[in-house]
Short mmCIF file of C-alpha atoms and ligand atoms in Angstrom, two decimals:
data_model
loop_
_atom_site.label_atom_id
_atom_site.label_comp_id
_atom_site.label_asym_id
_atom_site.label_seq_id
_atom_site.Cartn_x
_atom_site.Cartn_y
_atom_site.Cartn_z
CA MET A 1 -24.96 -25.00 14.19
CA LYS A 2 -25.10 -22.08 16.14
CA VAL A 3 -22.89 -18.65 16.13
CA THR A 4 -22.70 -15.33 17.50
CA LEU A 5 -22.79 -12.43 15.59
CA LYS A 6 -21.09 -9.12 17.42
CA VAL A 7 -23.12 -6.73 15.13
CA TRP A 8 -21.86 -2.97 15.09
CA ARG A 9 -24.87 -1.17 16.14
CA GLN A 10 -25.25 2.71 15.70
CA LYS A 11 -28.10 5.07 15.99
CA GLY A 12 -27.52 7.43 13.39
CA PRO A 13 -24.34 9.53 11.67
CA ASP A 14 -21.59 11.07 14.07
CA GLN A 15 -23.64 9.19 17.02
CA PRO A 16 -21.44 6.85 19.45
CA GLY A 17 -22.07 3.17 18.15
CA ARG A 18 -21.08 0.06 19.82
CA PHE A 19 -21.05 -3.78 19.50
CA GLU A 20 -23.81 -6.02 20.57
CA ALA A 21 -24.16 -9.70 20.31
CA TYR A 22 -27.08 -11.81 19.08
CA ASP A 23 -27.00 -15.77 19.33
CA ALA A 24 -28.06 -17.35 16.04
CA GLU A 25 -29.37 -20.87 14.86
CA VAL A 26 -27.69 -21.58 11.44
CA PRO A 27 -30.83 -24.36 10.25
CA SER A 28 -28.45 -25.32 7.17
CA THR A 29 -24.85 -24.13 6.02
CA ASP A 30 -26.56 -23.32 2.60
CA MET A 31 -27.90 -20.68 4.14
CA SER A 32 -26.39 -17.07 3.05
CA PHE A 33 -24.86 -14.71 5.83
CA LEU A 34 -27.49 -12.19 5.01
CA GLU A 35 -30.09 -15.00 5.18
CA LEU A 36 -28.61 -15.16 8.58
CA MET A 37 -28.77 -11.42 9.32
CA ASP A 38 -32.47 -11.53 7.91
CA THR A 39 -33.46 -14.68 11.03
CA VAL A 40 -31.78 -11.99 13.40
CA ASN A 41 -33.29 -9.27 12.39
CA GLU A 42 -37.01 -10.91 12.29
CA GLY A 43 -36.19 -11.94 15.81
CA LEU A 44 -35.38 -8.70 16.73
CA ILE A 45 -38.52 -7.17 15.00
CA ALA A 46 -40.21 -9.76 16.91
CA LYS A 47 -39.38 -8.71 20.23
CA GLY A 48 -40.09 -5.07 19.25
CA SER A 49 -36.52 -4.10 18.89
CA ASP A 50 -34.85 -1.87 15.94
CA ALA A 51 -33.77 -4.17 13.14
CA ILE A 52 -30.09 -4.10 12.23
CA ALA A 53 -29.73 -1.92 9.36
CA PHE A 54 -27.53 -3.30 6.62
CA ASP A 55 -27.23 -2.60 2.87
CA HIS A 56 -27.99 -5.20 0.06
CA ASP A 57 -30.22 -4.84 -3.10
CA CYS A 58 -29.58 -7.48 -6.05
CA ARG A 59 -27.66 -10.50 -3.56
CA GLU A 60 -26.03 -12.07 -6.54
CA GLY A 61 -23.04 -10.09 -6.37
CA ILE A 62 -23.86 -7.37 -9.27
CA CYS A 63 -24.98 -4.18 -7.22
CA GLY A 64 -22.01 -3.75 -4.84
CA MET A 65 -24.23 -2.53 -1.82
CA CYS A 66 -23.88 -5.14 0.70
CA SER A 67 -20.84 -3.03 2.78
CA GLN A 68 -19.69 -5.60 5.52
CA VAL A 69 -16.26 -6.19 7.15
CA ILE A 70 -16.87 -9.56 8.55
CA ASP A 71 -14.24 -10.88 11.11
CA GLY A 72 -11.99 -8.25 9.78
CA GLN A 73 -12.45 -8.50 5.79
CA PRO A 74 -14.55 -6.72 3.68
CA HIS A 75 -16.89 -9.16 2.00
CA GLY A 76 -15.91 -11.84 4.63
CA PRO A 77 -13.65 -14.87 4.32
CA ASP A 78 -14.30 -16.00 0.86
CA GLN A 79 -12.54 -15.34 -2.24
CA GLY A 80 -13.97 -13.15 -4.81
CA ALA A 81 -17.14 -13.10 -3.37
CA ALA A 82 -19.35 -10.16 -1.94
CA THR A 83 -20.67 -10.52 1.61
CA CYS A 84 -24.04 -11.57 -0.04
CA GLN A 85 -22.61 -14.42 -1.78
CA LEU A 86 -21.19 -15.52 1.29
CA HIS A 87 -22.47 -18.78 2.76
CA MET A 88 -22.66 -20.11 6.19
CA ARG A 89 -20.70 -23.45 5.50
CA LYS A 90 -17.64 -20.97 5.63
CA PHE A 91 -17.83 -20.86 9.20
CA LYS A 92 -18.14 -23.41 12.06
CA ASP A 93 -20.13 -24.54 15.07
CA GLY A 94 -19.65 -21.81 17.89
CA ASP A 95 -17.96 -19.17 15.81
CA VAL A 96 -18.19 -15.37 17.28
CA VAL A 97 -18.48 -13.41 13.81
CA THR A 98 -17.77 -9.66 14.12
CA VAL A 99 -19.79 -7.77 11.92
CA GLU A 100 -18.50 -3.89 11.12
CA PRO A 101 -19.51 -1.26 8.82
CA PHE A 102 -16.66 -0.20 5.89
CA ARG A 103 -14.52 2.29 7.83
CA ALA A 104 -13.21 5.09 6.11
CA LYS A 105 -13.72 8.86 6.43
CA ALA A 106 -15.06 9.12 3.27
CA PHE A 107 -17.59 6.39 3.92
CA PRO A 108 -19.55 8.11 6.82
CA VAL A 109 -21.96 5.49 8.83
CA ILE A 110 -25.49 6.23 8.21
CA LYS A 111 -26.83 3.76 10.53
CA ASP A 112 -25.38 0.54 11.97
CA LEU A 113 -23.60 -1.37 8.72
CA VAL A 114 -24.77 1.08 6.69
CA VAL A 115 -22.35 3.46 5.06
CA ASP A 116 -22.92 6.35 2.54
CA ARG A 117 -20.38 5.59 -0.61
CA SER A 118 -21.83 8.19 -2.60
CA ALA A 119 -17.78 9.90 -2.59
CA LEU A 120 -17.56 7.11 -5.18
CA ASP A 121 -20.04 8.08 -7.51
CA ARG A 122 -18.67 11.89 -7.21
CA VAL A 123 -15.32 10.48 -8.29
CA VAL A 124 -16.93 9.01 -11.27
CA SER A 125 -18.75 12.30 -12.14
CA CYS A 126 -15.38 14.10 -12.47
CA GLY A 127 -14.40 12.17 -15.84
CA GLY A 128 -15.39 8.52 -15.49
CA PHE A 129 -17.01 8.78 -18.51
CA ILE A 130 -17.21 9.37 -22.01
CA SER A 131 -18.56 12.29 -23.46
CA ILE A 132 -20.20 11.28 -26.99
CA ASN A 133 -23.38 11.23 -28.29
CA THR A 134 -24.10 7.95 -29.59
CA GLY A 135 -26.21 8.69 -32.13
CA ALA A 136 -27.22 5.69 -34.68
CA ALA A 137 -25.63 2.00 -33.54
CA VAL A 138 -22.68 1.73 -35.56
CA ASP A 139 -21.11 -1.38 -36.92
CA GLY A 140 -19.53 -3.46 -34.52
CA ASN A 141 -15.93 -4.04 -35.82
CA ALA A 142 -15.86 -0.60 -37.73
CA VAL A 143 -13.34 0.15 -34.45
CA PRO A 144 -10.92 -2.65 -34.50
CA VAL A 145 -9.96 -3.45 -30.54
CA PRO A 146 -7.24 -5.66 -29.89
CA LYS A 147 -8.57 -9.00 -27.78
CA VAL A 148 -6.01 -8.59 -25.17
CA ASP A 149 -6.86 -4.81 -24.57
CA ALA A 150 -10.96 -5.92 -24.84
CA GLU A 151 -10.52 -8.83 -22.35
CA ALA A 152 -8.37 -6.27 -20.07
CA ALA A 153 -10.90 -3.52 -20.43
CA MET A 154 -13.94 -5.97 -19.03
CA ASP A 155 -11.74 -7.43 -16.49
CA ALA A 156 -11.63 -3.64 -15.10
CA ALA A 157 -15.24 -2.92 -15.88
CA ALA A 158 -16.16 -5.78 -13.50
CA CYS A 159 -15.85 -3.31 -10.57
CA ILE A 160 -19.26 -3.16 -8.88
CA GLY A 161 -18.12 -0.21 -7.05
CA CYS A 162 -18.79 -1.69 -3.47
CA GLY A 163 -15.86 0.06 -1.94
CA ALA A 164 -14.06 -3.04 -0.55
CA CYS A 165 -10.85 -1.69 -1.58
CA VAL A 166 -11.23 1.33 0.68
CA ALA A 167 -12.41 -0.80 3.48
CA ALA A 168 -9.57 -3.09 3.06
CA CYS A 169 -6.59 -0.70 2.34
CA PRO A 170 -4.55 0.00 5.45
CA ASN A 171 -4.81 3.95 4.32
CA ALA A 172 -8.31 3.79 3.12
CA ALA A 173 -7.18 4.61 -0.07
CA ALA A 174 -9.86 4.51 -3.26
CA MET A 175 -7.01 3.48 -6.06
CA LEU A 176 -8.02 0.35 -7.30
CA PHE A 177 -11.67 1.88 -7.73
CA VAL A 178 -10.02 4.84 -9.55
CA GLY A 179 -7.62 2.28 -11.12
CA ALA A 180 -10.48 0.22 -12.71
CA LYS A 181 -12.58 3.00 -14.10
CA VAL A 182 -9.55 4.98 -15.63
CA SER A 183 -8.48 1.58 -16.70
CA HIS A 184 -11.30 0.33 -18.55
CA LEU A 185 -11.80 3.63 -20.59
CA ALA A 186 -7.99 4.03 -21.33
CA LEU A 187 -7.83 0.99 -22.44
CA LEU A 188 -10.46 1.50 -25.57
CA PRO A 189 -10.20 3.83 -28.06
CA GLN A 190 -13.83 5.49 -27.11
CA GLY A 191 -11.68 6.48 -23.72
CA GLY A 192 -8.93 7.90 -25.76
CA PRO A 193 -10.07 11.77 -26.56
CA GLU A 194 -10.64 12.27 -22.72
CA ARG A 195 -7.87 10.15 -21.11
CA ALA A 196 -5.93 13.41 -19.47
CA ARG A 197 -9.04 15.25 -18.17
CA ARG A 198 -10.62 11.86 -17.11
CA VAL A 199 -7.42 10.80 -14.64
CA LEU A 200 -6.63 14.65 -13.47
CA GLY A 201 -10.06 15.33 -12.73
CA MET A 202 -10.63 11.74 -10.73
CA ARG A 203 -7.50 11.96 -9.06
CA GLN A 204 -8.33 15.33 -7.66
CA ALA A 205 -12.07 14.52 -6.90
CA MET A 206 -10.45 11.17 -5.17
CA ASP A 207 -8.14 13.31 -2.88
CA ALA A 208 -10.67 15.95 -2.25
CA GLU A 209 -13.46 13.31 -0.98
CA GLY A 210 -10.62 12.31 1.77
CA PHE A 211 -9.30 8.87 0.87
CA GLY A 212 -6.03 7.96 1.66
CA HIS A 213 -2.98 7.10 -0.40
CA CYS A 214 -1.71 4.09 -1.95
CA THR A 215 1.28 2.17 -0.08
CA ASN A 216 1.00 -0.59 -2.61
CA GLU A 217 -0.15 -3.25 -0.07
CA ALA A 218 -2.36 -4.94 -2.13
CA GLU A 219 -5.20 -5.61 0.08
CA CYS A 220 -7.52 -4.47 -1.74
CA GLU A 221 -7.06 -6.68 -4.64
CA ALA A 222 -7.06 -9.94 -2.10
CA VAL A 223 -10.83 -8.63 -1.28
CA CYS A 224 -12.00 -7.53 -4.35
CA PRO A 225 -15.32 -9.60 -5.26
CA LYS A 226 -14.59 -9.09 -8.81
CA GLU A 227 -10.82 -9.83 -8.24
CA ILE A 228 -9.77 -6.81 -9.90
CA LYS A 229 -5.91 -6.67 -9.97
CA VAL A 230 -3.53 -4.06 -8.85
CA SER A 231 -2.13 -3.77 -12.04
CA ASN A 232 -4.83 -1.59 -12.57
CA ILE A 233 -3.54 1.15 -9.99
CA ALA A 234 -0.05 0.86 -12.13
CA ARG A 235 -2.11 2.11 -15.20
CA LEU A 236 -3.96 4.59 -13.61
CA ASN A 237 -0.35 6.01 -12.17
CA ARG A 238 1.07 5.71 -15.75
CA GLU A 239 -1.98 7.52 -17.08
CA PHE A 240 -1.24 10.19 -14.36
CA ILE A 241 2.52 10.55 -15.61
CA LYS A 242 1.77 10.59 -19.27
CA ALA A 243 -1.21 13.44 -18.32
CA LEU A 244 1.55 15.16 -16.36
CA VAL A 245 3.90 15.16 -19.03
CA CYS A 246 1.92 15.31 -22.08
CA SER A 247 -1.16 16.84 -21.62
CA LYS A 248 -2.19 20.18 -22.74
CA GLU A 249 -4.97 20.56 -20.15
CA MET B 1 4.15 24.99 -13.45
CA GLU B 2 1.00 23.22 -13.30
CA THR B 3 2.91 20.21 -13.99
CA LEU B 4 4.73 20.79 -10.67
CA ASN B 5 1.75 21.89 -8.83
CA ARG B 6 0.13 18.60 -9.59
CA ILE B 7 2.57 16.83 -8.55
CA VAL B 8 3.17 18.32 -5.24
CA THR B 9 -0.56 18.72 -4.09
CA SER B 10 -1.84 15.26 -4.98
CA SER B 11 -1.43 11.79 -3.53
CA ILE B 12 -0.11 10.14 -6.57
CA GLY B 13 2.03 12.80 -7.28
CA ARG B 14 3.53 12.92 -3.80
CA LYS B 15 3.89 9.09 -4.43
CA LEU B 16 5.84 9.68 -7.11
CA VAL B 17 8.48 11.88 -5.17
CA VAL B 18 8.68 9.31 -2.65
CA ALA B 19 9.22 6.50 -5.22
CA LEU B 20 12.03 8.75 -6.94
CA MET B 21 13.51 9.50 -3.72
CA GLY B 22 13.66 5.53 -2.69
CA LEU B 23 15.26 4.35 -5.72
CA LEU B 24 17.76 7.01 -5.67
CA LEU B 25 18.69 5.90 -1.97
CA CYS B 26 18.65 2.41 -3.86
CA GLY B 27 21.79 3.96 -5.92
CA PHE B 28 23.33 5.18 -3.21
CA LEU B 29 23.30 1.55 -1.02
CA VAL B 30 25.16 -0.12 -3.96
CA GLY B 31 27.73 3.00 -4.12
CA HIS B 32 28.07 2.58 -0.45
CA LEU B 33 28.28 -1.21 -0.37
CA GLY B 34 31.14 -0.97 -3.26
CA GLY B 35 33.00 1.19 -1.22
CA ASN B 36 32.51 -1.20 2.06
CA LEU B 37 33.77 -4.16 0.07
CA PHE B 38 37.43 -2.60 0.31
CA LEU B 39 37.38 -3.77 3.80
CA PHE B 40 37.42 -7.12 2.42
CA VAL B 41 40.64 -6.35 0.55
CA GLY B 42 42.55 -5.33 3.54
CA LYS B 43 43.53 -2.50 5.79
CA ASP B 44 45.65 -0.50 2.89
CA ALA B 45 43.17 -0.64 0.67
CA PHE B 46 40.28 0.21 2.58
CA ASN B 47 42.37 3.63 4.14
CA ALA B 48 43.11 4.34 0.70
CA TYR B 49 39.74 4.55 -0.57
CA ALA B 50 38.51 6.35 2.47
CA HIS B 51 41.29 8.85 1.70
CA HIS B 52 40.43 9.24 -1.99
CA LEU B 53 36.64 9.53 -0.79
CA GLU B 54 37.31 12.23 1.80
CA THR B 55 39.26 14.35 -0.29
CA PHE B 56 36.76 13.95 -3.16
CA PRO B 57 36.10 18.23 -4.08
CA LEU B 58 32.14 17.62 -4.57
CA LEU B 59 31.96 15.50 -1.35
CA VAL B 60 30.24 17.68 0.61
CA PRO B 61 27.68 19.00 -2.01
CA VAL B 62 26.86 15.46 -2.54
CA GLU B 63 26.38 14.43 0.79
CA LEU B 64 24.02 17.64 1.05
CA GLY B 65 21.81 16.31 -1.88
CA LEU B 66 21.77 13.11 -0.58
CA ALA B 67 20.36 14.24 2.93
CA GLY B 68 18.51 16.28 0.94
CA VAL B 69 16.95 13.03 -0.98
CA ALA B 70 16.45 11.14 2.72
CA LEU B 71 14.95 13.97 3.98
CA VAL B 72 12.37 14.53 1.43
CA HIS B 73 11.65 10.52 0.94
CA ILE B 74 10.94 10.88 4.91
CA LEU B 75 8.95 13.58 5.22
CA VAL B 76 6.95 13.20 2.33
CA THR B 77 5.95 9.66 3.58
CA LEU B 78 5.14 11.23 6.94
CA TYR B 79 2.74 13.45 5.52
CA LEU B 80 1.13 11.12 3.41
CA GLN B 81 0.85 8.59 6.69
CA LEU B 82 -0.96 11.21 8.43
CA THR B 83 -3.30 12.04 5.62
CA SER B 84 -4.19 8.02 6.02
CA LEU B 85 -4.56 8.37 9.47
CA ALA B 86 -6.78 10.77 8.75
CA ALA B 87 -8.50 9.08 6.14
CA ARG B 88 -9.81 6.06 8.58
CA PRO B 89 -10.37 8.31 11.69
CA GLU B 90 -12.65 5.29 13.04
CA ARG B 91 -10.37 1.82 13.25
CA TYR B 92 -11.39 -1.62 12.82
CA ALA B 93 -12.40 -3.76 15.84
CA VAL B 94 -11.25 -6.64 13.56
CA THR B 95 -8.61 -6.39 10.90
CA GLN B 96 -7.43 -9.71 9.31
CA SER B 97 -5.20 -9.53 5.82
CA LYS B 98 -6.60 -11.63 2.96
CA GLY B 99 -2.74 -11.88 1.82
CA GLY B 100 -2.33 -8.98 0.28
CA ARG B 101 0.04 -7.36 3.01
CA THR B 102 3.87 -8.84 3.10
CA TRP B 103 5.86 -8.40 6.10
CA GLY B 104 7.85 -5.96 4.35
CA SER B 105 4.82 -3.82 3.42
CA SER B 106 2.88 -3.70 6.61
CA THR B 107 6.32 -2.95 8.84
CA MET B 108 7.63 -0.12 6.09
CA ILE B 109 7.11 2.43 8.90
CA TYR B 110 8.88 0.72 11.75
CA THR B 111 11.40 -0.59 9.38
CA ALA B 112 12.06 3.01 8.26
CA ALA B 113 12.49 4.35 12.01
CA ALA B 114 15.06 1.52 12.56
CA VAL B 115 17.03 2.45 9.39
CA LEU B 116 17.02 6.43 10.29
CA LEU B 117 18.11 5.35 13.99
CA PHE B 118 20.77 3.46 12.28
CA ILE B 119 21.95 6.28 10.06
CA VAL B 120 22.19 8.62 13.04
CA VAL B 121 24.37 6.37 15.14
CA HIS B 122 26.31 5.39 11.95
CA VAL B 123 27.34 8.75 11.15
CA ALA B 124 27.75 9.51 14.55
CA THR B 125 30.08 6.44 15.41
CA LEU B 126 31.71 5.74 12.03
CA LYS B 127 31.63 9.12 10.10
CA TYR B 128 32.93 11.45 13.09
CA GLY B 129 34.13 8.98 15.25
CA ALA B 130 37.86 9.49 16.67
CA ARG B 131 40.05 6.93 14.70
CA PRO B 132 43.22 5.87 15.83
CA SER B 133 45.22 7.88 13.47
CA PRO B 134 43.68 10.44 10.85
CA GLU B 135 44.21 8.12 7.85
CA ASP B 136 42.96 4.96 9.94
CA LEU B 137 39.27 4.79 9.48
CA HIS B 138 40.00 0.78 9.11
CA GLY B 139 41.52 0.79 12.49
CA LEU B 140 37.88 2.75 14.11
CA VAL B 141 35.65 0.20 12.23
CA MET B 142 37.62 -2.81 13.46
CA ARG B 143 37.59 -1.45 17.24
CA TYR B 144 33.64 -1.03 16.76
CA PHE B 145 33.03 -4.62 15.21
CA SER B 146 35.32 -6.18 18.17
CA SER B 147 32.16 -6.07 20.18
CA TRP B 148 29.18 -8.31 19.75
CA GLY B 149 26.78 -5.82 20.70
CA TRP B 150 27.73 -3.23 17.94
CA VAL B 151 27.62 -6.48 15.80
CA ALA B 152 24.24 -7.45 16.60
CA PHE B 153 22.85 -3.72 16.25
CA TYR B 154 24.41 -3.42 12.58
CA ALA B 155 22.96 -6.92 11.48
CA GLY B 156 19.68 -6.04 13.01
CA CYS B 157 19.49 -2.80 11.21
CA MET B 158 20.34 -4.42 8.30
CA ALA B 159 17.57 -6.89 8.40
CA CYS B 160 15.22 -4.01 8.97
CA LEU B 161 16.74 -2.52 5.74
CA GLY B 162 16.42 -5.67 3.83
CA LEU B 163 12.51 -5.80 4.86
CA HIS B 164 12.24 -2.63 3.80
CA LEU B 165 13.74 -2.75 0.35
CA SER B 166 11.64 -5.84 -0.06
CA HIS B 167 8.43 -4.05 -0.35
CA GLY B 168 10.14 -0.70 -1.20
CA PHE B 169 11.86 -1.58 -4.47
CA TRP B 170 9.03 -3.11 -6.51
CA SER B 171 6.40 -0.53 -4.69
CA ALA B 172 8.63 2.45 -6.37
CA PHE B 173 8.37 0.64 -9.97
CA GLN B 174 4.19 -0.08 -9.55
CA THR B 175 4.25 3.83 -8.40
CA PHE B 176 5.87 4.63 -11.65
CA GLY B 177 2.93 2.70 -13.57
CA VAL B 178 5.61 -0.10 -14.63
CA ASP B 179 3.62 -3.04 -14.86
CA HIS B 180 3.70 -5.86 -17.62
CA PRO B 181 2.56 -9.52 -17.09
CA LYS B 182 6.22 -9.95 -18.36
CA TYR B 183 8.26 -8.05 -16.34
CA THR B 184 6.25 -7.49 -13.23
CA PRO B 185 7.46 -10.79 -11.79
CA VAL B 186 11.22 -9.91 -12.91
CA ILE B 187 10.90 -6.78 -11.11
CA LYS B 188 9.50 -8.36 -8.15
CA GLY B 189 12.01 -10.96 -8.10
CA LEU B 190 14.90 -8.30 -8.56
CA GLY B 191 13.28 -6.36 -5.70
CA THR B 192 13.34 -9.93 -3.47
CA ALA B 193 17.22 -10.21 -4.50
CA PHE B 194 18.35 -6.93 -4.25
CA ALA B 195 16.65 -6.59 -0.53
CA VAL B 196 18.51 -9.80 0.56
CA ALA B 197 21.92 -8.89 -1.36
CA VAL B 198 22.16 -5.92 -0.05
CA SER B 199 21.38 -6.62 3.65
CA LEU B 200 23.28 -9.65 3.68
CA ALA B 201 26.55 -7.78 1.77
CA PHE B 202 26.15 -5.12 4.53
CA ALA B 203 25.75 -7.10 7.44
CA SER B 204 28.59 -9.72 6.56
CA ILE B 205 31.36 -6.56 7.06
CA PRO B 206 30.71 -6.32 10.95
CA VAL B 207 30.05 -10.43 10.93
CA TRP B 208 33.28 -11.01 9.28
CA ALA B 209 35.15 -8.27 11.18
CA ARG B 210 34.29 -10.01 14.43
CA ILE B 211 34.78 -13.55 13.73
CA ALA B 212 37.94 -13.59 11.12
CA MET B 213 39.69 -10.38 12.45
CA GLY B 214 38.79 -11.13 16.07
CA GLY B 215 37.89 -7.81 15.86
CA SER B 216 41.45 -6.67 16.14
CA GLN B 217 43.47 -5.59 13.25
S1 FES C 1 -26.45 -7.40 -2.30
FE1 FES C 1 -25.96 -6.69 -4.67
S2 FES C 1 -23.50 -7.45 -4.72
FE2 FES C 1 -24.16 -7.98 -2.84
#
């Protein structure tokens, strides 16, 4: 099978970019999409051209580095999978596949498909943590947590911070990311003491980074490789309202 | 003061304002629809209702309040829309929904424009239009709906209103953080039912007036 990759090429930040087409032979449909990109890159390097820059690390859906928009969908056409978990069996012979970087003001392009997603880290640094000195390990059952809350917190904590929610959002909002980060701590007793400060701080940082506002389109939920639900956005809103009304901070 | 500041300066706070105004406007729709249904009772009942409403001493303050609610709903949304445009200065070459968006959610700004146009035309024609006699609002309504063009315009705008509500109703609750595995499906269902019921009920009036009454009295 053969496909044509139409890839966004951009030499550096704030430089003009354009699409370039590369014909690629796909030896096996079990090949992953990133392996195909590797093959294309080997060809480019052999010809003495600049390889396509793209981010990746774990290649097993854990690190959240592989930020690509494939045929208009962040992480491509698969469900609950990151770009690195996408396989060529999702494509047909002769397909023209458009590959773009995540696009948002808060995610400036560094080169080709590589974007700077450190805005998400800065948002987390404004409250997405608990400031407790850990000390010696306490007994596992010293702080009882209802099973449903533990499950919901774990679901939210599955966020790998890839930024696909921002990339898919028509408003480039980061509400699903922030919702997940606020939720997984708000649902647990350990997150309680700092909940108001956390939501107020992260909200402020999120707006300051230039993310858009949420219009509840739920495209974020649909593209999330960890299938994080928009319920977490509702919880973020709830936490924000609670902080507005009750917080003494 | 700090609370107010947090509301007006934050994306979430502004959304809360839009959602609250939206729900208030939903309340207005119910009230307005209730009044309109007097048309089905008959000419005298409707004119009596209109007279009652127009001589209500607090009518002007209520109208101003309502206009204020609508204006805030529109202006804050427009402002948020501008920030969203700025949040993605470079657009995608290809965009493909993965199933999150609905017809209603992806057309909010367009259905809003249609409803706004409708409000302007509707107020100009039926609120301030020349009546056969000062006490005969019924006659004015019937005169307008004798034309299929007006009927189509009204019905089309009500379809847009329905589409707007189909997303807006649930969206407001989500913005207020009202979400629960038991109740969210109910709220979504209610939102759809509200959108369909309100738009059909409003649209039924011009259609009924044209067909059943032949556009005359
Ligand atoms: S490369 Fe780590 S999640 Fe894709």
